[in-house]
Amino acid sequence: MTEHEVLAAVRALAPAVRERATEAERLCRIPEATIKDLAAAGLFRLLQPRTHGGLAADPAVFYEALRELGRACGSTGWVAGVLGVNSWIVSQLGPRAQDDVWGSDPGARIASSQAPIGAVAPAEGGFWISGRWSFASGCDHAQWALLGGFLRDAGGAPREMRLFLLPRAAYTVDPVWDTVGLRGTGSNDIVVDHVFVPDHHTVAADRLGSATRPEQSAPEPVFRLPMGPVLTTSIAAPIVGMAEAAYIGYLNAARERIRVTGGKVADDPFAQVRIGRAGSEIDAAWLQLIHNVRELYDTTRRGEEPSLALRTRLRRDQVRATERAVYAVDLLMENAGGSALRNGSHDNTLQRAWRDVHAGRGHVTNDPERSLALFGRQALGLDVHDPML
């Protein structure tokens, strides 16, 4: 399959994914049928190296697929983004790790919880790690996990953050996920009890966070992109799709809805203004996001290092995309009436999107003040350092 055939296959799956959205919320994880459909469509191979059965695709195609899935089911778009982008991270660990993950199973998927909260002890040839990692979206559907941890000095102070790659047999999943928003993501806890991780299954976070890729990265241009934009856009893209779902859901309801004061909502000029504002915010969110991704990818394909101005603009517009999506959904929800608040209604698309965009906004990559300050510092000619650039 080509990358564009994958995108077409994902679009064809959208109606079935949408039908299973309620089931995903009931299960607190993505239905197995949806994961199988996405795997068959090739979604999880878009950011996988060609040497191991992947497509090493244009990242804009990957993000467009996430937007499509987010429009159909916010939780599915979120999990597809997390599992899909983790293949990109494994591509940075080198051939041995890639062989271990995909050598016998080219369809293997990787979950992650990158917060450095585990206990790490150096050992000959690797490290011993233990701990509990939360918010591992889609971990029920993964055969591997990437987990964060600090190496510490003799006094216990953090010295270096690293990511550690573990096979499914090395950890357990504690099904603790039960939330208001993004209920279907199955973002459960991963528990590790004194497991050895060899050197070739770990990488220093600062190497991944640099603008120059580690020398062991897979060779295709997509794997030479800076880590920050790759990861953060995989969070923002499905959120834009969620906002589009809310917009469509609002329009469908407003065409037939009658206000208690009389008259159709569709004839209300103030409702029309809200539709105009919300639509504009969603369009602006996506157009900026995808324009920047394409510029970044073109720069990398030319063999050039992305400028700091471009990288800070990417972060600026990524958090603004999320802000715009949330603002647009709030505009519509405020004007949707009490029926949109009911649980178990025949069409709760708007309510689900409202819950999901707010849950997604809480992700650390969507902190607007930090990201906008980075752009401001760069614009003023000040020093700028951040691992998500």
Short mmCIF file of C-alpha atoms in Angstrom, two decimals:
data_model
loop_
_atom_site.label_atom_id
_atom_site.label_comp_id
_atom_site.label_asym_id
_atom_site.label_seq_id
_atom_site.Cartn_x
_atom_site.Cartn_y
_atom_site.Cartn_z
CA MET A 1 0.00 0.00 0.00
CA THR A 2 1.05 3.58 -0.58
CA GLU A 3 0.63 6.21 2.09
CA HIS A 4 -2.28 7.75 0.20
CA GLU A 5 -3.98 4.36 -0.11
CA VAL A 6 -3.68 4.05 3.67
CA LEU A 7 -5.34 7.44 4.09
CA ALA A 8 -8.14 6.42 1.73
CA ALA A 9 -8.61 3.18 3.68
CA VAL A 10 -8.80 5.09 6.97
CA ARG A 11 -11.44 7.41 5.51
CA ALA A 12 -13.44 4.40 4.38
CA LEU A 13 -13.31 3.02 7.93
CA ALA A 14 -14.59 6.22 9.52
CA PRO A 15 -18.30 5.26 9.55
CA ALA A 16 -17.56 1.97 11.34
CA VAL A 17 -15.27 3.74 13.82
CA ARG A 18 -18.01 6.27 14.49
CA GLU A 19 -20.53 3.49 15.13
CA ARG A 20 -18.19 1.96 17.73
CA ALA A 21 -17.54 5.22 19.60
CA THR A 22 -20.18 4.48 22.23
CA GLU A 23 -18.79 0.97 22.68
CA ALA A 24 -15.30 2.44 23.20
CA GLU A 25 -16.63 4.64 25.99
CA ARG A 26 -18.46 1.70 27.59
CA LEU A 27 -15.34 -0.51 27.46
CA CYS A 28 -12.95 2.31 28.46
CA ARG A 29 -10.74 1.17 25.59
CA ILE A 30 -10.83 0.93 21.80
CA PRO A 31 -12.82 -2.07 20.55
CA GLU A 32 -10.62 -4.84 19.21
CA ALA A 33 -12.44 -4.72 15.88
CA THR A 34 -11.36 -1.10 15.38
CA ILE A 35 -7.71 -1.89 16.14
CA LYS A 36 -7.79 -4.78 13.67
CA ASP A 37 -9.36 -2.57 11.01
CA LEU A 38 -6.76 0.17 11.49
CA ALA A 39 -3.92 -2.37 11.39
CA ALA A 40 -5.28 -3.87 8.17
CA ALA A 41 -5.58 -0.37 6.69
CA GLY A 42 -1.87 0.22 7.39
CA LEU A 43 -2.37 3.12 9.79
CA PHE A 44 0.20 1.91 12.33
CA ARG A 45 2.87 1.47 9.63
CA LEU A 46 2.84 5.04 8.37
CA LEU A 47 5.71 6.12 10.68
CA GLN A 48 7.49 2.73 10.66
CA PRO A 49 10.81 2.26 8.81
CA ARG A 50 10.67 0.62 5.39
CA THR A 51 13.32 -1.87 6.46
CA HIS A 52 10.75 -3.34 8.86
CA GLY A 53 7.61 -3.30 6.77
CA GLY A 54 6.65 0.34 7.24
CA LEU A 55 5.93 3.17 4.83
CA ALA A 56 8.12 5.95 6.31
CA ALA A 57 5.37 8.26 5.11
CA ASP A 58 5.02 11.98 4.69
CA PRO A 59 4.00 13.04 8.22
CA ALA A 60 1.20 15.22 6.81
CA VAL A 61 -0.53 12.02 5.65
CA PHE A 62 -0.26 10.54 9.15
CA TYR A 63 -1.74 13.65 10.75
CA GLU A 64 -4.54 13.81 8.20
CA ALA A 65 -5.43 10.21 9.12
CA LEU A 66 -5.51 11.18 12.82
CA ARG A 67 -7.78 14.11 12.03
CA GLU A 68 -10.15 11.78 10.16
CA LEU A 69 -10.23 9.34 13.06
CA GLY A 70 -10.66 12.11 15.63
CA ARG A 71 -13.69 13.29 13.69
CA ALA A 72 -15.17 9.76 13.84
CA CYS A 73 -14.21 8.95 17.46
CA GLY A 74 -11.98 11.15 19.59
CA SER A 75 -10.58 8.26 21.62
CA THR A 76 -9.72 6.28 18.48
CA GLY A 77 -7.92 9.26 16.94
CA TRP A 78 -5.98 9.76 20.16
CA VAL A 79 -4.87 6.14 20.47
CA ALA A 80 -3.97 5.95 16.78
CA GLY A 81 -1.76 8.99 17.25
CA VAL A 82 0.02 7.62 20.33
CA LEU A 83 0.60 4.11 18.99
CA GLY A 84 1.52 5.42 15.55
CA VAL A 85 4.02 8.00 16.74
CA ASN A 86 5.74 5.51 19.04
CA SER A 87 6.90 3.62 15.95
CA TRP A 88 8.73 6.82 15.02
CA ILE A 89 10.46 6.84 18.43
CA VAL A 90 11.56 3.22 18.07
CA SER A 91 13.03 4.17 14.69
CA GLN A 92 15.48 6.33 16.67
CA LEU A 93 16.75 3.48 18.86
CA GLY A 94 18.75 1.75 16.16
CA PRO A 95 18.61 -1.46 14.08
CA ARG A 96 18.89 -3.94 16.97
CA ALA A 97 15.91 -2.52 18.82
CA GLN A 98 13.93 -2.29 15.58
CA ASP A 99 14.74 -5.94 14.84
CA ASP A 100 13.59 -6.95 18.30
CA VAL A 101 10.27 -5.12 17.91
CA TRP A 102 9.41 -5.85 14.28
CA GLY A 103 11.72 -8.67 13.20
CA SER A 104 9.23 -11.46 13.88
CA ASP A 105 6.09 -9.27 13.94
CA PRO A 106 6.07 -6.31 11.51
CA GLY A 107 2.68 -5.34 12.95
CA ALA A 108 3.88 -4.96 16.55
CA ARG A 109 2.63 -1.80 18.29
CA ILE A 110 4.25 0.26 21.05
CA ALA A 111 2.51 2.04 23.92
CA SER A 112 4.21 4.68 26.05
CA SER A 113 4.26 6.61 29.29
CA GLN A 114 7.20 8.94 29.11
CA ALA A 115 7.02 10.75 32.43
CA PRO A 116 10.33 9.96 34.23
CA ILE A 117 8.78 8.47 37.35
CA GLY A 118 10.30 4.99 37.49
CA ALA A 119 13.25 3.84 39.57
CA VAL A 120 16.34 3.20 37.43
CA ALA A 121 19.58 1.47 38.48
CA PRO A 122 22.57 1.06 36.11
CA ALA A 123 23.84 -2.49 35.58
CA GLU A 124 26.36 -4.17 33.34
CA GLY A 125 25.03 -4.00 29.81
CA GLY A 126 21.90 -2.06 30.71
CA PHE A 127 19.62 -0.97 33.52
CA TRP A 128 17.17 -2.33 36.09
CA ILE A 129 13.87 -0.45 36.23
CA SER A 130 10.80 -0.61 38.45
CA GLY A 131 7.70 1.51 38.98
CA ARG A 132 4.18 2.42 37.92
CA TRP A 133 3.57 4.56 34.86
CA SER A 134 0.16 6.14 34.25
CA PHE A 135 -1.69 7.37 31.14
CA ALA A 136 -0.39 4.69 28.75
CA SER A 137 -3.02 5.21 26.05
CA GLY A 138 -3.87 2.10 24.03
CA CYS A 139 -1.58 -0.14 26.09
CA ASP A 140 -4.07 -3.03 25.89
CA HIS A 141 -3.37 -3.16 22.16
CA ALA A 142 0.44 -2.98 22.30
CA GLN A 143 3.17 -5.60 22.37
CA TRP A 144 5.85 -3.22 23.68
CA ALA A 145 6.07 -0.14 25.91
CA LEU A 146 8.34 2.92 26.06
CA LEU A 147 8.74 4.18 29.63
CA GLY A 148 10.57 7.20 31.04
CA GLY A 149 13.00 7.29 33.93
CA PHE A 150 15.80 9.37 35.45
CA LEU A 151 19.35 8.27 36.05
CA ARG A 152 20.36 9.89 39.32
CA ASP A 153 23.66 10.92 40.87
CA ALA A 154 24.96 9.66 44.20
CA GLY A 155 22.86 12.23 46.04
CA GLY A 156 19.64 11.19 44.28
CA ALA A 157 19.37 14.26 42.05
CA PRO A 158 18.22 13.67 38.45
CA ARG A 159 21.19 13.43 36.09
CA GLU A 160 19.77 12.18 32.80
CA MET A 161 16.31 11.29 31.52
CA ARG A 162 16.03 8.18 29.37
CA LEU A 163 13.37 6.14 27.58
CA PHE A 164 13.31 2.37 28.10
CA LEU A 165 11.78 -0.16 25.70
CA LEU A 166 10.17 -3.24 27.28
CA PRO A 167 8.33 -6.23 25.77
CA ARG A 168 4.79 -7.04 26.91
CA ALA A 169 5.96 -10.00 29.01
CA ALA A 170 8.06 -7.64 31.17
CA TYR A 171 5.18 -5.58 32.59
CA THR A 172 1.56 -5.78 33.66
CA VAL A 173 -1.34 -3.48 32.80
CA ASP A 174 -3.54 -2.25 35.64
CA PRO A 175 -6.97 -1.27 34.19
CA VAL A 176 -7.58 1.91 36.17
CA TRP A 177 -8.87 4.18 33.38
CA ASP A 178 -12.34 5.63 34.11
CA THR A 179 -12.71 9.27 33.07
CA VAL A 180 -15.17 11.87 31.81
CA GLY A 181 -13.32 12.59 28.56
CA LEU A 182 -11.35 10.39 26.17
CA ARG A 183 -12.91 7.45 28.00
CA GLY A 184 -12.16 5.03 25.19
CA THR A 185 -8.41 5.57 25.16
CA GLY A 186 -7.72 2.88 27.77
CA SER A 187 -4.93 5.01 29.22
CA ASN A 188 -4.19 2.51 31.95
CA ASP A 189 -1.19 2.09 34.26
CA ILE A 190 1.86 0.02 33.36
CA VAL A 191 3.55 -1.72 36.30
CA VAL A 192 7.16 -2.96 36.19
CA ASP A 193 8.82 -4.97 38.95
CA HIS A 194 12.63 -5.02 38.71
CA VAL A 195 13.11 -5.70 34.99
CA PHE A 196 16.44 -5.61 33.15
CA VAL A 197 16.56 -3.39 30.04
CA PRO A 198 19.60 -3.86 27.75
CA ASP A 199 21.55 -0.84 26.52
CA HIS A 200 20.21 -1.09 22.97
CA HIS A 201 16.64 -0.78 24.29
CA THR A 202 17.20 2.66 25.81
CA VAL A 203 18.03 6.16 24.62
CA ALA A 204 18.75 9.47 26.31
CA ALA A 205 15.85 11.90 26.00
CA ASP A 206 18.15 14.81 25.17
CA ARG A 207 19.36 12.93 22.07
CA LEU A 208 15.79 12.51 20.92
CA GLY A 209 15.01 16.11 21.80
CA SER A 210 17.83 17.63 19.76
CA ALA A 211 17.23 19.18 16.35
CA THR A 212 19.76 16.73 14.86
CA ARG A 213 18.66 13.10 14.79
CA PRO A 214 20.74 10.35 16.49
CA GLU A 215 23.07 8.61 14.06
CA GLN A 216 21.29 5.28 14.54
CA SER A 217 17.96 6.66 13.25
CA ALA A 218 16.23 4.99 10.33
CA PRO A 219 17.37 6.64 7.08
CA GLU A 220 14.15 8.02 5.55
CA PRO A 221 13.52 11.80 5.76
CA VAL A 222 10.60 11.52 8.21
CA PHE A 223 12.95 10.03 10.81
CA ARG A 224 15.26 13.06 10.61
CA LEU A 225 12.53 15.41 11.84
CA PRO A 226 12.89 16.95 15.32
CA MET A 227 11.07 14.87 17.92
CA GLY A 228 9.07 17.75 19.42
CA PRO A 229 6.88 18.58 16.42
CA VAL A 230 6.37 14.91 15.57
CA LEU A 231 5.02 14.11 19.04
CA THR A 232 3.05 17.27 19.75
CA THR A 233 1.27 17.33 16.39
CA SER A 234 0.15 13.73 16.93
CA ILE A 235 -1.77 15.07 19.95
CA ALA A 236 -3.18 18.19 18.26
CA ALA A 237 -4.33 16.61 14.98
CA PRO A 238 -7.03 14.33 16.45
CA ILE A 239 -8.22 17.17 18.70
CA VAL A 240 -8.94 19.26 15.59
CA GLY A 241 -10.90 16.28 14.27
CA MET A 242 -12.90 16.15 17.51
CA ALA A 243 -13.82 19.81 17.06
CA GLU A 244 -14.97 19.09 13.51
CA ALA A 245 -17.19 16.30 14.85
CA ALA A 246 -18.73 18.76 17.31
CA TYR A 247 -19.33 21.26 14.50
CA ILE A 248 -21.07 18.66 12.32
CA GLY A 249 -23.10 17.39 15.27
CA TYR A 250 -24.22 20.91 16.14
CA LEU A 251 -25.30 21.66 12.57
CA ASN A 252 -27.28 18.44 12.32
CA ALA A 253 -29.14 19.18 15.55
CA ALA A 254 -29.65 22.90 14.87
CA ARG A 255 -31.39 22.29 11.54
CA GLU A 256 -34.31 20.63 13.33
CA ARG A 257 -34.18 22.04 16.86
CA ILE A 258 -36.97 24.31 18.10
CA ARG A 259 -36.33 26.71 20.97
CA VAL A 260 -38.69 26.69 23.96
CA THR A 261 -39.41 30.34 23.13
CA GLY A 262 -40.49 29.30 19.63
CA GLY A 263 -38.71 29.43 16.31
CA LYS A 264 -36.05 27.22 14.77
CA VAL A 265 -32.46 27.52 15.96
CA ALA A 266 -31.39 27.53 12.32
CA ASP A 267 -33.15 30.89 11.87
CA ASP A 268 -31.42 32.48 14.88
CA PRO A 269 -28.78 34.98 13.65
CA PHE A 270 -26.82 34.65 16.87
CA ALA A 271 -26.56 30.88 16.41
CA GLN A 272 -25.43 31.55 12.85
CA VAL A 273 -22.69 33.83 14.14
CA ARG A 274 -21.49 31.10 16.51
CA ILE A 275 -21.36 28.69 13.60
CA GLY A 276 -19.29 31.18 11.65
CA ARG A 277 -16.84 31.74 14.49
CA ALA A 278 -16.50 28.04 15.30
CA GLY A 279 -15.96 27.07 11.68
CA SER A 280 -13.31 29.73 11.23
CA GLU A 281 -11.43 28.68 14.37
CA ILE A 282 -11.38 25.02 13.30
CA ASP A 283 -10.22 25.86 9.77
CA ALA A 284 -7.47 28.14 11.10
CA ALA A 285 -6.32 25.46 13.52
CA TRP A 286 -5.89 22.86 10.81
CA LEU A 287 -4.49 25.09 8.07
CA GLN A 288 -1.71 26.44 10.27
CA LEU A 289 -0.91 23.03 11.70
CA ILE A 290 -0.61 21.20 8.39
CA HIS A 291 1.15 24.09 6.61
CA ASN A 292 3.92 24.05 9.23
CA VAL A 293 4.29 20.27 9.07
CA ARG A 294 4.68 20.38 5.31
CA GLU A 295 7.27 23.16 5.53
CA LEU A 296 9.21 21.20 8.17
CA TYR A 297 9.15 18.03 6.08
CA ASP A 298 10.24 19.86 2.92
CA THR A 299 13.14 21.39 4.84
CA THR A 300 14.24 17.98 6.07
CA ARG A 301 13.96 16.37 2.63
CA ARG A 302 16.29 19.05 1.28
CA GLY A 303 18.84 17.98 3.88
CA GLU A 304 18.56 21.25 5.80
CA GLU A 305 18.32 21.64 9.57
CA PRO A 306 15.01 23.27 10.58
CA SER A 307 15.50 26.78 11.89
CA LEU A 308 14.65 27.73 15.45
CA ALA A 309 12.09 30.18 14.04
CA LEU A 310 10.28 27.34 12.27
CA ARG A 311 10.41 25.03 15.28
CA THR A 312 9.04 27.65 17.68
CA ARG A 313 6.31 28.50 15.16
CA LEU A 314 5.37 24.82 15.04
CA ARG A 315 4.95 24.77 18.83
CA ARG A 316 3.06 28.06 18.80
CA ASP A 317 0.56 26.90 16.22
CA GLN A 318 0.23 23.41 17.70
CA VAL A 319 -0.98 24.75 21.05
CA ARG A 320 -3.08 27.37 19.29
CA ALA A 321 -4.72 24.59 17.26
CA THR A 322 -5.81 22.93 20.48
CA GLU A 323 -6.96 26.25 21.97
CA ARG A 324 -8.96 27.03 18.87
CA ALA A 325 -10.54 23.58 18.84
CA VAL A 326 -11.62 23.88 22.47
CA TYR A 327 -12.92 27.42 21.95
CA ALA A 328 -14.94 26.35 18.90
CA VAL A 329 -16.55 23.42 20.72
CA ASP A 330 -17.37 25.59 23.73
CA LEU A 331 -19.05 28.17 21.48
CA LEU A 332 -21.32 25.48 20.08
CA MET A 333 -21.97 23.65 23.34
CA GLU A 334 -23.04 26.89 25.03
CA ASN A 335 -25.75 27.26 22.40
CA ALA A 336 -26.80 23.61 22.12
CA GLY A 337 -29.44 23.53 24.84
CA GLY A 338 -30.14 21.02 27.57
CA SER A 339 -30.60 18.06 25.22
CA ALA A 340 -26.87 18.06 24.47
CA LEU A 341 -26.18 17.30 28.13
CA ARG A 342 -28.25 14.14 28.27
CA ASN A 343 -26.48 10.82 28.58
CA GLY A 344 -27.70 7.96 26.41
CA SER A 345 -29.27 10.17 23.75
CA HIS A 346 -29.40 8.77 20.23
CA ASP A 347 -26.79 11.27 19.05
CA ASN A 348 -24.39 12.63 21.66
CA THR A 349 -21.63 13.56 19.19
CA LEU A 350 -21.41 17.14 20.40
CA GLN A 351 -21.32 16.19 24.08
CA ARG A 352 -18.67 13.53 23.52
CA ALA A 353 -16.51 15.93 21.51
CA TRP A 354 -16.93 18.57 24.24
CA ARG A 355 -15.69 16.12 26.88
CA ASP A 356 -12.91 14.80 24.68
CA VAL A 357 -11.39 18.13 23.60
CA HIS A 358 -11.21 19.28 27.21
CA ALA A 359 -9.55 16.03 28.24
CA GLY A 360 -7.07 16.37 25.38
CA ARG A 361 -6.36 19.99 26.30
CA GLY A 362 -5.00 18.76 29.63
CA HIS A 363 -2.09 16.94 27.97
CA VAL A 364 1.29 18.43 28.82
CA THR A 365 2.02 19.25 25.16
CA ASN A 366 -0.96 21.62 25.13
CA ASP A 367 0.35 24.04 27.76
CA PRO A 368 -0.12 27.33 25.87
CA GLU A 369 1.82 29.70 28.11
CA ARG A 370 5.04 27.68 27.98
CA SER A 371 4.86 27.16 24.21
CA LEU A 372 3.87 30.71 23.33
CA ALA A 373 6.66 32.07 25.53
CA LEU A 374 9.16 30.00 23.53
CA PHE A 375 8.01 31.70 20.34
CA GLY A 376 8.16 35.10 22.01
CA ARG A 377 11.70 34.52 23.27
CA GLN A 378 12.85 33.45 19.83
CA ALA A 379 11.19 36.45 18.19
CA LEU A 380 13.00 38.75 20.65
CA GLY A 381 16.36 37.12 19.95
CA LEU A 382 16.67 35.49 23.40
CA ASP A 383 18.03 32.01 24.15
CA VAL A 384 15.48 29.24 23.67
CA HIS A 385 15.88 25.68 24.95
CA ASP A 386 13.09 23.12 25.18
CA PRO A 387 12.97 19.35 24.47
CA MET A 388 9.68 19.74 22.58
CA LEU A 389 11.24 21.89 19.85
#
